[in-house]
Amino acid sequence: MTKLLSLGELLIDMLPQDPQNSAYLPIAGGAPANVAVGYAKLGGKAAFCGGVGDDYFAKQLSNALAQYNVSTEYLFTIKGSQTAMVIVSLDETGERSFNFYRHNTADLLLSVEHLVNIQWDELSTLHFCSNTLTDKTIASTTLHALKLAKSNNKLVSFDVNLRYSLWQDTTQIAAVVARCYECCDIIKLSKDELNFLALQTNQQPNDYLAQLLALGVKLIFVTDGANPAQALSKHFNIVQQAPAIKAIDTTSAGDAFIAGVLYYFNHFNTNTALHEQILNEEMVAQAMDFGLRCGAQACLKKGAFPALPYLHDVITS
């Protein structure tokens, strides 16, 4: 049983087609959807749970997931709503900026009632991001999903993945995000996100990480672009360098990293239970190396779903 369920937003990324960002192409995206596709492209079984509108883009998104063998059994059409959209602009180094069009869109309208459909006995892992915490209704749905996952003894992965422009009150981000920690086994943060959350809680970054571990989080990843990444638990602290590449587009790098880590835990060292693997320093180091190579590969192509690597791309890199 190695199936991943990724919960959250599935939306249209309007990606620039030239260096001047003068023309855009609609492509399927959304961080949790990227993780589901990344996991499936590596060869794993993945499903996506979220809401889409009853519009043209919804069909495009559903087809895109199906193209990469991501199950859409938990993709729900929200009548009378629109599918969310984000315009992604790239600078000369490939770094991104985002403008979201996401007011009362379908991804925010997923309800607790939708979660009744989930067959937890078919799953090993639940993954989510913070974009389903920016609105009160979807935040409540997300927290309910986390509690269901924990009660069913599933591994819970949280890529904090902050998009500050989506929050009505950025001063509340740390408090809202913290409500999820007690249900999480794995947390991924960028260094910038860690610094922001630590500052908002009047702590030093290392003290903030220690607080997460004290709350019961088993494993934390801190990434920093092309700089070394860190994995830490109560018992070890691992630092690894990401592969040196010339990035074309970093849109899905972080999503590829966590997809790779989760795939590795679910498909290597399979004689060891997931909850034991994430406490094993050697196994975590192996998973982290695999994830970093996935992230590097994802930077070599434009886009989200298309850029996420297949297993042979990672193994031969």
XYZ file of N, CA, C and O in Angstrom, residues 230-314:
340
model
N 18.611 20.967 4.319
C 18.770 20.391 5.653
C 17.603 19.463 5.957
O 16.456 19.756 5.617
N 17.890 18.343 6.600
C 16.854 17.453 7.133
C 17.164 17.231 8.600
O 18.297 16.874 8.949
N 16.175 17.451 9.464
C 16.454 17.283 10.877
C 15.302 16.625 11.615
O 14.130 16.741 11.219
N 15.672 15.908 12.643
C 14.723 15.290 13.559
C 15.265 15.526 14.965
O 16.238 16.264 15.152
N 14.673 14.877 15.940
C 15.192 15.008 17.297
C 16.560 14.346 17.451
O 17.285 14.627 18.395
N 16.914 13.454 16.497
C 18.102 12.627 16.668
C 19.198 12.868 15.637
O 20.301 12.346 15.787
N 18.917 13.633 14.573
C 19.957 13.866 13.573
C 19.706 15.158 12.826
O 18.600 15.710 12.838
N 20.762 15.635 12.184
C 20.709 16.851 11.363
C 21.572 16.594 10.136
O 22.794 16.466 10.249
N 20.950 16.496 8.979
C 21.641 16.155 7.733
C 21.676 17.388 6.839
O 20.667 18.082 6.684
N 22.833 17.653 6.245
C 22.971 18.745 5.281
C 23.462 18.157 3.970
O 24.445 17.405 3.952
N 22.772 18.475 2.884
C 23.163 17.972 1.562
C 23.115 19.096 0.544
O 22.235 19.969 0.600
N 24.030 19.040 -0.409
C 24.090 20.015 -1.486
C 23.199 19.562 -2.648
O 23.264 18.399 -3.053
N 22.405 20.461 -3.170
C 21.611 20.159 -4.367
C 22.539 20.061 -5.575
O 23.587 20.719 -5.610
N 22.187 19.264 -6.581
C 23.013 19.168 -7.787
C 23.171 20.534 -8.462
O 22.244 21.348 -8.477
N 24.339 20.776 -9.009
C 24.607 22.031 -9.712
C 24.000 21.977 -11.109
O 24.290 21.066 -11.883
N 23.118 22.915 -11.409
C 22.456 22.976 -12.716
C 22.339 24.432 -13.149
O 22.546 25.344 -12.349
N 21.973 24.631 -14.411
C 21.603 25.956 -14.894
C 20.091 25.958 -15.055
O 19.546 25.386 -16.005
N 19.391 26.581 -14.113
C 17.930 26.512 -14.070
C 17.302 27.274 -15.223
O 17.710 28.387 -15.551
N 16.302 26.645 -15.831
C 15.489 27.288 -16.862
C 14.201 27.824 -16.250
O 13.748 28.915 -16.581
N 13.614 27.052 -15.324
C 12.341 27.424 -14.707
C 12.244 26.674 -13.383
O 12.266 25.442 -13.360
N 12.120 27.404 -12.283
C 12.067 26.774 -10.959
C 10.647 26.524 -10.468
O 10.432 26.197 -9.302
N 9.658 26.655 -11.353
C 8.249 26.603 -10.961
C 7.914 25.391 -10.094
O 7.221 25.505 -9.092
N 8.376 24.211 -10.465
C 7.954 23.009 -9.751
C 9.094 22.330 -8.992
O 8.973 21.161 -8.611
N 10.174 23.058 -8.730
C 11.339 22.443 -8.079
C 11.006 21.911 -6.691
O 11.343 20.768 -6.340
N 10.378 22.735 -5.865
C 10.043 22.305 -4.514
C 9.050 21.169 -4.491
O 9.140 20.257 -3.654
N 8.091 21.208 -5.403
C 7.095 20.134 -5.492
C 7.743 18.838 -5.949
O 7.403 17.755 -5.460
N 8.688 18.937 -6.884
C 9.411 17.750 -7.334
C 10.233 17.160 -6.201
O 10.340 15.932 -6.065
N 10.816 18.031 -5.377
C 11.605 17.556 -4.237
C 10.760 16.723 -3.285
O 11.115 15.577 -2.950
N 9.628 17.261 -2.840
C 8.833 16.527 -1.853
C 8.165 15.317 -2.480
O 8.005 14.276 -1.828
N 7.796 15.396 -3.761
C 7.262 14.217 -4.448
C 8.302 13.109 -4.478
O 7.989 11.929 -4.243
N 9.554 13.489 -4.745
C 10.628 12.511 -4.778
C 10.886 11.890 -3.423
O 11.072 10.665 -3.297
N 10.882 12.713 -2.383
C 11.090 12.210 -1.020
C 9.986 11.215 -0.652
O 10.261 10.115 -0.138
N 8.737 11.569 -0.909
C 7.623 10.696 -0.553
C 7.633 9.419 -1.387
O 7.311 8.336 -0.885
N 7.998 9.559 -2.661
C 8.104 8.364 -3.498
C 9.183 7.436 -2.948
O 8.983 6.217 -2.867
N 10.316 7.993 -2.574
C 11.419 7.175 -2.075
C 11.002 6.423 -0.812
O 11.235 5.215 -0.690
N 10.389 7.128 0.122
C 9.957 6.468 1.357
C 8.966 5.346 1.080
O 8.968 4.318 1.753
N 8.118 5.527 0.079
C 7.068 4.551 -0.201
C 7.533 3.384 -1.060
O 6.867 2.348 -1.093
N 8.664 3.541 -1.771
C 9.045 2.521 -2.756
C 10.443 1.949 -2.572
O 10.807 0.998 -3.270
N 11.230 2.478 -1.661
C 12.525 1.916 -1.326
C 12.490 1.512 0.151
O 11.687 2.036 0.922
N 13.322 0.599 0.527
C 13.334 0.139 1.924
C 11.939 -0.278 2.384
O 11.508 0.026 3.505
N 11.230 -0.974 1.510
C 9.816 -1.272 1.769
C 9.595 -2.289 2.888
O 8.463 -2.470 3.322
N 10.672 -2.913 3.358
C 10.523 -3.824 4.499
C 10.452 -3.069 5.825
O 10.204 -3.664 6.867
N 10.669 -1.760 5.749
C 10.609 -0.916 6.946
C 9.389 -0.014 6.859
O 9.152 0.627 5.837
N 8.600 0.051 7.917
C 7.387 0.874 7.935
C 7.726 2.345 7.707
O 8.806 2.823 8.105
N 6.808 3.068 7.072
C 7.038 4.480 6.768
C 7.386 5.287 8.011
O 8.304 6.116 8.002
N 6.639 5.069 9.097
C 6.872 5.851 10.307
C 8.214 5.528 10.954
O 8.728 6.326 11.752
N 8.798 4.379 10.613
C 10.138 4.050 11.086
C 11.202 4.621 10.146
O 12.269 5.063 10.595
N 10.918 4.627 8.846
C 11.881 5.161 7.879
C 12.219 6.616 8.164
O 13.381 7.028 8.057
N 11.218 7.407 8.494
C 11.455 8.841 8.671
C 12.218 9.148 9.951
O 12.596 10.303 10.181
N 12.474 8.121 10.773
C 13.293 8.280 11.964
C 14.690 7.691 11.786
O 15.512 7.767 12.693
N 14.949 7.123 10.599
C 16.216 6.459 10.312
C 17.121 7.403 9.524
O 16.799 7.789 8.399
N 18.251 7.776 10.099
C 19.106 8.789 9.486
C 19.581 8.392 8.092
O 19.570 9.210 7.165
N 19.995 7.153 7.917
C 20.493 6.715 6.619
C 19.397 6.744 5.568
O 19.607 7.199 4.427
N 18.203 6.277 5.926
C 17.092 6.256 4.979
C 16.639 7.662 4.621
O 16.300 7.948 3.468
N 16.637 8.551 5.597
C 16.269 9.946 5.328
C 17.295 10.588 4.406
O 16.939 11.312 3.461
N 18.579 10.319 4.634
C 19.626 10.878 3.770
C 19.456 10.397 2.337
O 19.620 11.169 1.380
N 19.112 9.128 2.163
C 18.893 8.581 0.827
C 17.683 9.238 0.158
O 17.729 9.610 -1.023
N 16.601 9.380 0.911
C 15.385 9.994 0.360
C 15.630 11.457 0.004
O 15.144 11.964 -1.009
N 16.403 12.139 0.841
C 16.702 13.547 0.600
C 17.536 13.717 -0.663
O 17.271 14.619 -1.487
N 18.535 12.873 -0.839
C 19.355 12.922 -2.055
C 18.496 12.701 -3.293
O 18.626 13.416 -4.300
N 17.600 11.724 -3.228
C 16.702 11.443 -4.346
C 15.803 12.649 -4.623
O 15.614 13.052 -5.779
N 15.251 13.244 -3.570
C 14.388 14.409 -3.737
C 15.114 15.593 -4.339
O 14.571 16.304 -5.195
N 16.345 15.833 -3.908
C 17.123 16.945 -4.463
C 17.402 16.740 -5.943
O 17.379 17.694 -6.727
N 17.655 15.505 -6.336
C 17.872 15.228 -7.758
C 16.577 15.419 -8.549
O 16.609 15.899 -9.695
N 15.446 15.065 -7.949
C 14.153 15.323 -8.607
C 13.936 16.824 -8.791
O 13.516 17.281 -9.863
N 14.220 17.589 -7.747
C 14.054 19.033 -7.831
C 14.946 19.659 -8.885
O 14.523 20.557 -9.629
N 16.191 19.190 -8.972
C 17.114 19.718 -9.978
C 16.630 19.410 -11.382
O 16.668 20.275 -12.276
N 16.156 18.191 -11.600
C 15.653 17.810 -12.923
C 14.460 18.670 -13.331
O 14.307 19.033 -14.497
N 13.611 19.015 -12.364
C 12.416 19.813 -12.668
C 12.749 21.234 -13.104
O 11.910 21.905 -13.716
N 13.953 21.691 -12.795
C 14.362 23.043 -13.183
C 14.876 23.126 -14.608
O 15.169 24.226 -15.099
N 14.985 21.991 -15.285
C 15.592 21.961 -16.618
C 14.579 22.135 -17.740
O 14.956 22.170 -18.911
N 13.286 22.218 -17.382
C 12.238 22.419 -18.375
C 11.271 23.475 -17.874
O 11.135 23.692 -16.672
N 10.546 24.080 -18.798
C 9.518 25.043 -18.419
C 8.232 24.330 -18.028
O 7.933 23.251 -18.519
N 7.483 24.985 -17.146
C 6.158 24.476 -16.806
C 6.145 23.730 -15.496
O 7.143 23.644 -14.782
N 4.981 23.170 -15.181
C 4.809 22.433 -13.935
C 4.769 20.937 -14.212
O 5.776 20.245 -14.086
N 3.615 20.413 -14.632
C 3.502 18.979 -14.885
C 4.567 18.483 -15.870
O 5.215 17.473 -15.612
N 4.760 19.140 -17.010
C 5.733 18.623 -17.985
C 7.165 18.591 -17.456
O 7.969 17.757 -17.888
N 7.506 19.485 -16.553
C 8.882 19.565 -16.071
C 9.200 18.524 -15.009
O 10.372 18.204 -14.781
N 8.206 17.992 -14.346
C 8.439 17.006 -13.294
C 9.066 15.758 -13.893
O 8.622 15.274 -14.940
N 10.109 15.210 -13.272
C 10.884 14.150 -13.921
C 10.260 12.763 -13.811
O 9.494 12.478 -12.884
N 10.608 11.918 -14.769
C 10.329 10.487 -14.689
C 11.477 9.812 -13.939
O 12.565 10.386 -13.779
N 11.231 8.590 -13.487
C 12.210 7.887 -12.660
C 13.554 7.747 -13.377
O 14.607 7.960 -12.770
N 13.529 7.408 -14.665
C 14.808 7.195 -15.367
C 15.614 8.481 -15.467
O 16.849 8.465 -15.520
N 14.918 9.656 -15.497
C 15.635 10.943 -15.524
C 16.438 11.138 -14.237
O 17.560 11.663 -14.258
N 15.846 10.721 -13.132
C 16.483 10.927 -11.821
C 17.602 9.930 -11.604
O 18.701 10.286 -11.152
